[in-house]
C-alpha positions as protocol buffer text, in pm:
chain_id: "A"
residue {
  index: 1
  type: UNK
  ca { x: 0 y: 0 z: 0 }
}
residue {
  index: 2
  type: UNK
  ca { x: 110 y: 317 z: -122 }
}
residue {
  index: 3
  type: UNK
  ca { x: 112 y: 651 z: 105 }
}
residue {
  index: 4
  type: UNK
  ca { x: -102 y: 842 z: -124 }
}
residue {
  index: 5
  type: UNK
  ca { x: -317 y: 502 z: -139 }
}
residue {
  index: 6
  type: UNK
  ca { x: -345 y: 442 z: 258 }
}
residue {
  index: 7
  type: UNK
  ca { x: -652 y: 507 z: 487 }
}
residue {
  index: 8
  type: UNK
  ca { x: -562 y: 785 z: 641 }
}
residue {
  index: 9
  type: UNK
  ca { x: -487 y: 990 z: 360 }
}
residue {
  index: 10
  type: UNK
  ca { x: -789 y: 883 z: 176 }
}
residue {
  index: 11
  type: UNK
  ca { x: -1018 y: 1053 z: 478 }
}
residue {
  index: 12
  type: UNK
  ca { x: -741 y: 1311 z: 577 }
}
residue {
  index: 13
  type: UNK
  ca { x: -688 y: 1143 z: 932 }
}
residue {
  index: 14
  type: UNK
  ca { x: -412 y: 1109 z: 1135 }
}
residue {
  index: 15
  type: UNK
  ca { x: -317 y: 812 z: 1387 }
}
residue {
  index: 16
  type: UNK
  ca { x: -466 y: 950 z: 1700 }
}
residue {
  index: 17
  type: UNK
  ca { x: -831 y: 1059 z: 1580 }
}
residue {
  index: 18
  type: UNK
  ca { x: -1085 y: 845 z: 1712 }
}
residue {
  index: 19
  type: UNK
  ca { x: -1380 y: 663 z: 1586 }
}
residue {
  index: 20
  type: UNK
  ca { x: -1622 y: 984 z: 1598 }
}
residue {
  index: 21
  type: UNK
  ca { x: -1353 y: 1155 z: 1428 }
}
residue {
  index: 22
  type: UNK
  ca { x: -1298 y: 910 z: 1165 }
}
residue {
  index: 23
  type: UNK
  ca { x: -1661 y: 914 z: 1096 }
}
residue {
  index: 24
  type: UNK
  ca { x: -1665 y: 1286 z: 1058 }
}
residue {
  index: 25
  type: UNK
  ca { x: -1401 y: 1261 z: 809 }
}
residue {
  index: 26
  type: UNK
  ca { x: -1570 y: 957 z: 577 }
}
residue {
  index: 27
  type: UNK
  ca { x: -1840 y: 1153 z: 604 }
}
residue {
  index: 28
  type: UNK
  ca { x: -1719 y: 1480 z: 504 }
}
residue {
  index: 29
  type: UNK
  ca { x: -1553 y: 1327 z: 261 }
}
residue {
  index: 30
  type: UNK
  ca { x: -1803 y: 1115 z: 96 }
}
residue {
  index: 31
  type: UNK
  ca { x: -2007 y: 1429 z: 14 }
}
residue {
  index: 32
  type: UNK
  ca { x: -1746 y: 1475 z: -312 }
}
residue {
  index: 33
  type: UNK
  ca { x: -1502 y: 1142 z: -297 }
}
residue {
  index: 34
  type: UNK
  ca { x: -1630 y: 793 z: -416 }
}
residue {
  index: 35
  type: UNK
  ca { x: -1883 y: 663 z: -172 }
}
residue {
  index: 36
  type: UNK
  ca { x: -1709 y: 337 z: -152 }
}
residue {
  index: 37
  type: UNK
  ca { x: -1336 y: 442 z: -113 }
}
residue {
  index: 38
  type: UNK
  ca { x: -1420 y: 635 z: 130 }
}
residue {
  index: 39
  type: UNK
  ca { x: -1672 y: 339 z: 336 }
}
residue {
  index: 40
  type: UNK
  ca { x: -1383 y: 93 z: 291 }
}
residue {
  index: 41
  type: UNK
  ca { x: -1139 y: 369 z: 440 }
}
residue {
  index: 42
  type: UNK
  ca { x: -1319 y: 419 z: 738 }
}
residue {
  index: 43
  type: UNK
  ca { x: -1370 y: 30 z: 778 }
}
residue {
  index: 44
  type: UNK
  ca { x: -1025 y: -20 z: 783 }
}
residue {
  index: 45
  type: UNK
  ca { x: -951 y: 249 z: 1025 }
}
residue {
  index: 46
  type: UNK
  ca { x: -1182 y: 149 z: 1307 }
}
residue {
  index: 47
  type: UNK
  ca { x: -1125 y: -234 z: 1263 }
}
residue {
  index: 48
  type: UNK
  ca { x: -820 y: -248 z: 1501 }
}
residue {
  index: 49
  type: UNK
  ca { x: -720 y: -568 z: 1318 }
}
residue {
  index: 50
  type: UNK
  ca { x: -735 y: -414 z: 978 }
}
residue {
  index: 51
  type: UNK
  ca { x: -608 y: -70 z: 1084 }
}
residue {
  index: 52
  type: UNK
  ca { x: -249 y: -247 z: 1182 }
}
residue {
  index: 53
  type: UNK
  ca { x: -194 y: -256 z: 783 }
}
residue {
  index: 54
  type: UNK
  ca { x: -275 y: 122 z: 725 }
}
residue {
  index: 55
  type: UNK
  ca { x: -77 y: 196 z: 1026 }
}
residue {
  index: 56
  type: UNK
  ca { x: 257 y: -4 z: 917 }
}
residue {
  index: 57
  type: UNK
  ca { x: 173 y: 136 z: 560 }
}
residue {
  index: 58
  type: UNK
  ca { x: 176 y: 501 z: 752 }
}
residue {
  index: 59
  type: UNK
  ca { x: 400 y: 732 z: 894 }
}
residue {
  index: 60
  type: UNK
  ca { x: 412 y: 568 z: 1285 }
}
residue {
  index: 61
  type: UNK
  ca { x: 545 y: 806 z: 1476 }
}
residue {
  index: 62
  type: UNK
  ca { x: 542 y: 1132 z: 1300 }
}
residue {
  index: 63
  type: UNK
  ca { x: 338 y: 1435 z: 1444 }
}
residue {
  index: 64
  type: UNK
  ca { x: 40 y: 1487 z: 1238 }
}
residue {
  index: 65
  type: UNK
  ca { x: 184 y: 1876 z: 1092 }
}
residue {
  index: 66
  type: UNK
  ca { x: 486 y: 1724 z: 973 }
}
residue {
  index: 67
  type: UNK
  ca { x: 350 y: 1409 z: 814 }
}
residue {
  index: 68
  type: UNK
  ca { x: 119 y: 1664 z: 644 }
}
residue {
  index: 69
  type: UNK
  ca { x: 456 y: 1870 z: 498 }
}
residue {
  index: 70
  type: UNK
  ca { x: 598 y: 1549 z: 418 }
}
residue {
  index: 71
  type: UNK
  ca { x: 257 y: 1420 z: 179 }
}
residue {
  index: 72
  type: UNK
  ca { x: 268 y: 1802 z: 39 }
}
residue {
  index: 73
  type: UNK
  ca { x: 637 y: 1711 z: -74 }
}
residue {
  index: 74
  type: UNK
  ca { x: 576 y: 1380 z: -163 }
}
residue {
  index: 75
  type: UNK
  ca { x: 290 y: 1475 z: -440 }
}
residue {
  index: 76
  type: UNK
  ca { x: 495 y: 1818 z: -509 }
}
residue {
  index: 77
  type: UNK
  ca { x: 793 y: 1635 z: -568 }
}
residue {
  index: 78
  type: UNK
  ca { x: 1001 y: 1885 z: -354 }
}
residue {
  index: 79
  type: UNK
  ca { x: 1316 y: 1704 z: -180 }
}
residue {
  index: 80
  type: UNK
  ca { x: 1263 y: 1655 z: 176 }
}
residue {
  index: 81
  type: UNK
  ca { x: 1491 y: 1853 z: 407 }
}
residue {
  index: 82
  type: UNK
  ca { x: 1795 y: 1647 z: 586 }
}
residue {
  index: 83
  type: UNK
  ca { x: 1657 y: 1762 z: 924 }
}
residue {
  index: 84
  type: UNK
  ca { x: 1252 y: 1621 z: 866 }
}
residue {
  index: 85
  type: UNK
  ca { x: 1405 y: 1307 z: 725 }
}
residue {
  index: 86
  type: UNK
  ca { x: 1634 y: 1263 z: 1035 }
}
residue {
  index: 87
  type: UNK
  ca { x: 1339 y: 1313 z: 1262 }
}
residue {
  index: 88
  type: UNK
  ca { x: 1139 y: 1043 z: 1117 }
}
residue {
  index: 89
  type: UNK
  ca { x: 1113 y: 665 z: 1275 }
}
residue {
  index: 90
  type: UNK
  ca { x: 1272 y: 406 z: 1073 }
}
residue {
  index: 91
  type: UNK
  ca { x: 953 y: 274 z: 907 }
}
residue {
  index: 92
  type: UNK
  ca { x: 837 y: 632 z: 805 }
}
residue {
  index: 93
  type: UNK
  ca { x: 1105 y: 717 z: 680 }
}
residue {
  index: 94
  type: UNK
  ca { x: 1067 y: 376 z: 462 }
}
residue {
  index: 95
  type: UNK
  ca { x: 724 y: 441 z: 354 }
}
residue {
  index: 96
  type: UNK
  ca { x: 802 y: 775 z: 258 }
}
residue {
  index: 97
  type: UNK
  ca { x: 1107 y: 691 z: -14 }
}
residue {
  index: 98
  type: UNK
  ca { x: 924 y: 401 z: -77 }
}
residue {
  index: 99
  type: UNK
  ca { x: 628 y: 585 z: -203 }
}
residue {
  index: 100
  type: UNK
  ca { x: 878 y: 872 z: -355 }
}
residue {
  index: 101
  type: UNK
  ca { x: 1021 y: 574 z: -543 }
}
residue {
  index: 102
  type: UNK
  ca { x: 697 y: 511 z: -709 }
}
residue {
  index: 103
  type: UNK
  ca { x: 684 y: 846 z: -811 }
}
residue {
  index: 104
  type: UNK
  ca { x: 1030 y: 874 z: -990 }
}
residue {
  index: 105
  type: UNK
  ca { x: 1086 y: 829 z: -1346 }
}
residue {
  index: 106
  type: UNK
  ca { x: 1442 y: 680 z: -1396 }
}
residue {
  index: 107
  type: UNK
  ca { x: 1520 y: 809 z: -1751 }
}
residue {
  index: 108
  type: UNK
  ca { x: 1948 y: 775 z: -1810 }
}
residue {
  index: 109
  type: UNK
  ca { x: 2243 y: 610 z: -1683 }
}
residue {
  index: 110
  type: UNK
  ca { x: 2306 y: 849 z: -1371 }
}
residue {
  index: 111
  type: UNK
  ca { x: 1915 y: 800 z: -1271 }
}
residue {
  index: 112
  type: UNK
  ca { x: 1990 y: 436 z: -1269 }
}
residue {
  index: 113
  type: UNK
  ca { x: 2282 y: 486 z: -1073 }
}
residue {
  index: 114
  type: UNK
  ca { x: 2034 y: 723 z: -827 }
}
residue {
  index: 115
  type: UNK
  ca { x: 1783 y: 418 z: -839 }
}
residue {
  index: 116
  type: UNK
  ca { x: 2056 y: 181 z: -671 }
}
residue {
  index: 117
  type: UNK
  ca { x: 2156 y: 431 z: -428 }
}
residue {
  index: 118
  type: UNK
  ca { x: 1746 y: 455 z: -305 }
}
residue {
  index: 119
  type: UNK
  ca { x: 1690 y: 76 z: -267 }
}
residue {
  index: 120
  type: UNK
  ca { x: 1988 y: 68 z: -99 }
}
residue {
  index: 121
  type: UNK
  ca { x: 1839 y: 367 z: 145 }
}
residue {
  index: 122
  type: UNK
  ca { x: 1509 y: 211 z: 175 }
}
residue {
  index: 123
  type: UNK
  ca { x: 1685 y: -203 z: 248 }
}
residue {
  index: 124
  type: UNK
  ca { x: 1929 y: -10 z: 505 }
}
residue {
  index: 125
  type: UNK
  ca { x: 1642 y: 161 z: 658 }
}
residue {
  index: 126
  type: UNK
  ca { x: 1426 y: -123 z: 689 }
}
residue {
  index: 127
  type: UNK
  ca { x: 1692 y: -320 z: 888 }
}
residue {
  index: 128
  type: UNK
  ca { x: 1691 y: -67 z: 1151 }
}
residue {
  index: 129
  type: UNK
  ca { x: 1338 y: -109 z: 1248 }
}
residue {
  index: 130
  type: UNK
  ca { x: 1299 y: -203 z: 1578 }
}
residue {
  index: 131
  type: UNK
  ca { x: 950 y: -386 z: 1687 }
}
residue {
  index: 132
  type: UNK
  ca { x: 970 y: -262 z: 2071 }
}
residue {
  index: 133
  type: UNK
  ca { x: 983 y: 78 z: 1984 }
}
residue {
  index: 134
  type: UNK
  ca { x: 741 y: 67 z: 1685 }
}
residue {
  index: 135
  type: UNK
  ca { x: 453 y: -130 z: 1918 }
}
residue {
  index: 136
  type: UNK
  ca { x: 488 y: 128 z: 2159 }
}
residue {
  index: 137
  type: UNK
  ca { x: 470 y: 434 z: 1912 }
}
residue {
  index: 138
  type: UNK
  ca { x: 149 y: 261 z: 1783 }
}
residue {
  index: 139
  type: UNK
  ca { x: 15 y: 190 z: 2089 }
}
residue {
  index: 140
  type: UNK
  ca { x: 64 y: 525 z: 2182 }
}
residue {
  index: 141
  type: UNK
  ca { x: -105 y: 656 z: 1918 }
}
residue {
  index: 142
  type: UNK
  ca { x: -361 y: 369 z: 1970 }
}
residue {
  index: 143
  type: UNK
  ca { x: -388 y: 498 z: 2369 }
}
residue {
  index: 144
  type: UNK
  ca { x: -471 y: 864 z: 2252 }
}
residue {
  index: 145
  type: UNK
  ca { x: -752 y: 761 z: 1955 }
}
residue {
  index: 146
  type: UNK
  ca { x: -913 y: 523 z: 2205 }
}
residue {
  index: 147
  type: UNK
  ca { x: -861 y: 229 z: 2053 }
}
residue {
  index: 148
  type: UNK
  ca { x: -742 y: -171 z: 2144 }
}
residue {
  index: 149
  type: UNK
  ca { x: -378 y: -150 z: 2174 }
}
residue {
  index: 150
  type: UNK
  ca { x: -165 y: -423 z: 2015 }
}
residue {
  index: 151
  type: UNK
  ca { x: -67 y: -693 z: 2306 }
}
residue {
  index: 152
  type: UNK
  ca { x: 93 y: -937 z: 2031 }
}
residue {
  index: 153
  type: UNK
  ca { x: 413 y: -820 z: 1871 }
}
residue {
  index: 154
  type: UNK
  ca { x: 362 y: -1178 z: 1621 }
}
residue {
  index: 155
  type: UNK
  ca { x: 92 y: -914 z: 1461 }
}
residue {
  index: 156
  type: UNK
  ca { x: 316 y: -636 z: 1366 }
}
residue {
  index: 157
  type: UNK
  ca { x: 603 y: -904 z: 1294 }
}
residue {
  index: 158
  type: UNK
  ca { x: 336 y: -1046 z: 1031 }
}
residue {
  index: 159
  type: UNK
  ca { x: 248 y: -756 z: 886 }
}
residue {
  index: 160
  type: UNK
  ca { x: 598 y: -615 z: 855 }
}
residue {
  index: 161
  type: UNK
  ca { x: 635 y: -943 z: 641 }
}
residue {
  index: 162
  type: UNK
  ca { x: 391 y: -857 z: 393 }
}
residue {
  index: 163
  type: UNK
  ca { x: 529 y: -470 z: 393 }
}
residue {
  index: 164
  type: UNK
  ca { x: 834 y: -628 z: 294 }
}
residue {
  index: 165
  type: UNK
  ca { x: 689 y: -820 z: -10 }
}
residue {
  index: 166
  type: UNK
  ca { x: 491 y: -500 z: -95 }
}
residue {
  index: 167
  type: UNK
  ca { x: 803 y: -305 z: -121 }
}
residue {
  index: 168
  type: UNK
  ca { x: 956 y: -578 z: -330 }
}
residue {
  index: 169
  type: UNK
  ca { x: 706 y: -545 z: -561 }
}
residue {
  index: 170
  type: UNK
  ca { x: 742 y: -165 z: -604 }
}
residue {
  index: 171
  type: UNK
  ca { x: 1106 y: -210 z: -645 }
}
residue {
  index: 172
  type: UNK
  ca { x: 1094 y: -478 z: -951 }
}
residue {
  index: 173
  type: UNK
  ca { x: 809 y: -293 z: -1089 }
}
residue {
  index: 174
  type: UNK
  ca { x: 1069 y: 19 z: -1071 }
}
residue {
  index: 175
  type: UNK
  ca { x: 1358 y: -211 z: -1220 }
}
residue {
  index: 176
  type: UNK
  ca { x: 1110 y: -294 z: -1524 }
}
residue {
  index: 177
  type: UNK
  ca { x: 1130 y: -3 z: -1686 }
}
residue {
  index: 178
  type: UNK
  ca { x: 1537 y: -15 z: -1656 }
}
residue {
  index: 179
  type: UNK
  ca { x: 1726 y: -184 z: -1939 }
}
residue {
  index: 180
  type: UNK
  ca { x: 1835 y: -544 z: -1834 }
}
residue {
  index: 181
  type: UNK
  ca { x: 2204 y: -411 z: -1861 }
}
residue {
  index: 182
  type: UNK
  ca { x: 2138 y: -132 z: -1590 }
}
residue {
  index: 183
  type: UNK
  ca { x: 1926 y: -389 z: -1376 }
}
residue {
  index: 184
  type: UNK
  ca { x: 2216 y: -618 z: -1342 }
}
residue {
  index: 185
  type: UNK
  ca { x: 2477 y: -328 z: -1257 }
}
residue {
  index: 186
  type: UNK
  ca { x: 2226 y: -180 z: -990 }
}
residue {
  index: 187
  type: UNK
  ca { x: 2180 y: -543 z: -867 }
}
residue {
  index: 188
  type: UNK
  ca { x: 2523 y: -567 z: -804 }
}
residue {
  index: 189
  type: UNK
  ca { x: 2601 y: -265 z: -666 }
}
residue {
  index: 190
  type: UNK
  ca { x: 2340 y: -317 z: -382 }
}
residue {
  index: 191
  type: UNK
  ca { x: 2452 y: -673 z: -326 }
}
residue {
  index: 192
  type: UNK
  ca { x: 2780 y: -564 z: -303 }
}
residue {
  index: 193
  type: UNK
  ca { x: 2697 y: -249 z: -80 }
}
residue {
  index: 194
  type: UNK
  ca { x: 2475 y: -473 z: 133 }
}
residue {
  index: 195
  type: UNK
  ca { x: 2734 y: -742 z: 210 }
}
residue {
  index: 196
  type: UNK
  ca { x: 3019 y: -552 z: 202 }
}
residue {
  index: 197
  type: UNK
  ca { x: 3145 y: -735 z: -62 }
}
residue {
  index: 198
  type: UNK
  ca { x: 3026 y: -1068 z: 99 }
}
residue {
  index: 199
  type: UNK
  ca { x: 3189 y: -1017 z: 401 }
}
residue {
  index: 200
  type: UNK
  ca { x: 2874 y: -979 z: 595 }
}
residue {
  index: 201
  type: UNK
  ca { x: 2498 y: -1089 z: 547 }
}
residue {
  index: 202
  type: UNK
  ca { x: 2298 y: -828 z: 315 }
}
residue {
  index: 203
  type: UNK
  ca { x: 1997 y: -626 z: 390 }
}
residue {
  index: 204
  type: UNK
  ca { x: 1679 y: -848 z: 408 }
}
residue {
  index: 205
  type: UNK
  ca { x: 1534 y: -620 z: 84 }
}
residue {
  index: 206
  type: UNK
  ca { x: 1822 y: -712 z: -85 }
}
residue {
  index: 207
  type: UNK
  ca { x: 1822 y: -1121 z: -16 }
}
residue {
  index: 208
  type: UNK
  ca { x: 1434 y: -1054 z: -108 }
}
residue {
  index: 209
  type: UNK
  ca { x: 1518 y: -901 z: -462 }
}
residue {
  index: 210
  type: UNK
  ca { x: 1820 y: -1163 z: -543 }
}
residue {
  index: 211
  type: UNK
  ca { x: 1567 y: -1433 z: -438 }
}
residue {
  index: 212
  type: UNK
  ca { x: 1311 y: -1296 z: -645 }
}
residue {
  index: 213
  type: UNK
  ca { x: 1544 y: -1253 z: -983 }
}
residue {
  index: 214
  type: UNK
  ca { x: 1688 y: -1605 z: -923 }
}
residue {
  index: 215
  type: UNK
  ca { x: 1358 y: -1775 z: -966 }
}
residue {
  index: 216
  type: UNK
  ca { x: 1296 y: -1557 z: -1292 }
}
residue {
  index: 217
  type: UNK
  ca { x: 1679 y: -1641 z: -1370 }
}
residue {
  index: 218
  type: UNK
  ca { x: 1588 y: -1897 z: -1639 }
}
residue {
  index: 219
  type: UNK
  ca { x: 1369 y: -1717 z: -1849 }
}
residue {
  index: 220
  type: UNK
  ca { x: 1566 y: -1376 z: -1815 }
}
residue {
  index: 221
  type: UNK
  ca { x: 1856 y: -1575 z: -1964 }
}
residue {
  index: 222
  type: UNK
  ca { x: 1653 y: -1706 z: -2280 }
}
residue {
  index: 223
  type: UNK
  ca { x: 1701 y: -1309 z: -2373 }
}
residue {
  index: 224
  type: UNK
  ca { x: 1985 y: -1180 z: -2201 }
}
residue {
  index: 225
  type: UNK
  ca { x: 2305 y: -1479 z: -2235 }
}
residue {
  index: 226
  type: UNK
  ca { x: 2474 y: -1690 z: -2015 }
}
residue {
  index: 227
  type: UNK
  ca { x: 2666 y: -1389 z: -1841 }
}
residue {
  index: 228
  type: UNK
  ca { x: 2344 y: -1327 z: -1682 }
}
residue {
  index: 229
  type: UNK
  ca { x: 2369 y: -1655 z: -1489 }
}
residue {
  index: 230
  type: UNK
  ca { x: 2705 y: -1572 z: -1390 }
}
residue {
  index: 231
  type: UNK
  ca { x: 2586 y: -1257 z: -1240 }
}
residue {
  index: 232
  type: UNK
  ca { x: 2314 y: -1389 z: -1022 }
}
residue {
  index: 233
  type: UNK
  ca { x: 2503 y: -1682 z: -913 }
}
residue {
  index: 234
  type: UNK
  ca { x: 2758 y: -1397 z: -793 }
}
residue {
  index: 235
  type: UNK
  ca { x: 2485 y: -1203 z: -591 }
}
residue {
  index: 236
  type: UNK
  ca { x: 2349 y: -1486 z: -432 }
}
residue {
  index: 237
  type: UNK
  ca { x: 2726 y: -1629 z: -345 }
}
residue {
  index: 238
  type: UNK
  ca { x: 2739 y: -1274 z: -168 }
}
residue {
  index: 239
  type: UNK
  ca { x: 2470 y: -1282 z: 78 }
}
residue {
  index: 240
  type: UNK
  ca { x: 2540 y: -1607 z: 174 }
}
């Protein structure tokens, strides 16, 4: 789930508005928005089993102003200062490049360059998340809206799992409209970045891309040549 496709931008809410709140908004909202968006949005928000998804898929910890700024830059496409992205948590700051990413059209050889460099920022990024600190922030936030908090860390552990496959998917869709050349070069500068030259385990976004292109390996060599399979074989020798 994309930012700019998320619940709580859909009815303009932020993670501490409660359910009369919410309501407002869908209903606000569905005066001039589709009727059903907007039903399914405020669904998702008050079910505190389906919120979890909108809230990993949100900015967790970010004041409501700022994570405001930060959507007015993100559909601007204004850089985000050094200080606002220091100040973000670890998976905010991931959901935020992540939905920059699918924003940004890679056109020449120093985008593609650029493009290795930002999965490498979002993989890094990623790794640093910490579950203690992210229940809590939610919780928090959970505390102040009135809502169930989260007693089972397994739940945000599972749902980090499917973020993760979601972000994979943006990625290779991003890589798609690369020339297979370029792919393999940015492939291999993140595995190489990411294990330090294999002489440490990668970045769990990485291992998930490698994984991913090593299953397609056989039909992306009917195209591209046997050097291909050399390639691959190298990443996946480095994050072992």
């Amino acid at each position: 789930m994309d930012l700019l496709q998320n619940p709580f931008y859909i009815l303009g809410a932020t993670l501490r508005d409660n359910k009369r709140k919410i309501f407002e908004l869908a209903e606000e909202r569905s005066l001039y928005s589709d009727s059903v968006l907007i039903a399914k949005a405020q669904a998702d928000l008050t079910n505190p089993r389906k919120r979890l998804n909108a809230e990993l898929a949100w900015l967790p910890g970010v004041a409501p102003r700022l994570a405001s700024e930060l959507l007015n830059k993100l559909t601007g496409h204004i850089e985000i200062e050094e200080n606002q992205l220091n100040s973000l948590s670890s998976l905010a700051k991931v959901n935020f490049f992540v939905s920059r990413l699918n924003q940004r059209q890679f056109a020449d050889s120093s985008d593609w360059t650029l493009l290795g460099f930002e999965i490498l920022a979002i993989a890094e990024t990623f790794e640093s998340i910490d579950i203690q600190e992210l229940s809590d922030s939610l919780n928090a936030d959970r505390i102040a809206a009135g809502l169930p908090e989260i007693n089972d860390e397994i739940l945000i552990e599972e749902e980090l799992r499917e973020r993760r496959r979601y972000i994979r998917q943006v990625i290779k869709e991003t890589l798609n409209n690369v020339p297979s050349k370029e792919i393999l070069e940015i492939m291999k500068l993140t595995v190489e970045e990411s294990t330090d030259c294999g002489n440490k385990h990668g970045f769990i976004i990485i291992d998930d891309l490698v994984d991913g292109y090593e299953i397609e390996v056989q039909e992306f060599l009917q195209t591209e040549g046997n050097n291909i399979e050399a390639i691959i074989k190298g990443m996946a020798d480095a994050k072992s």
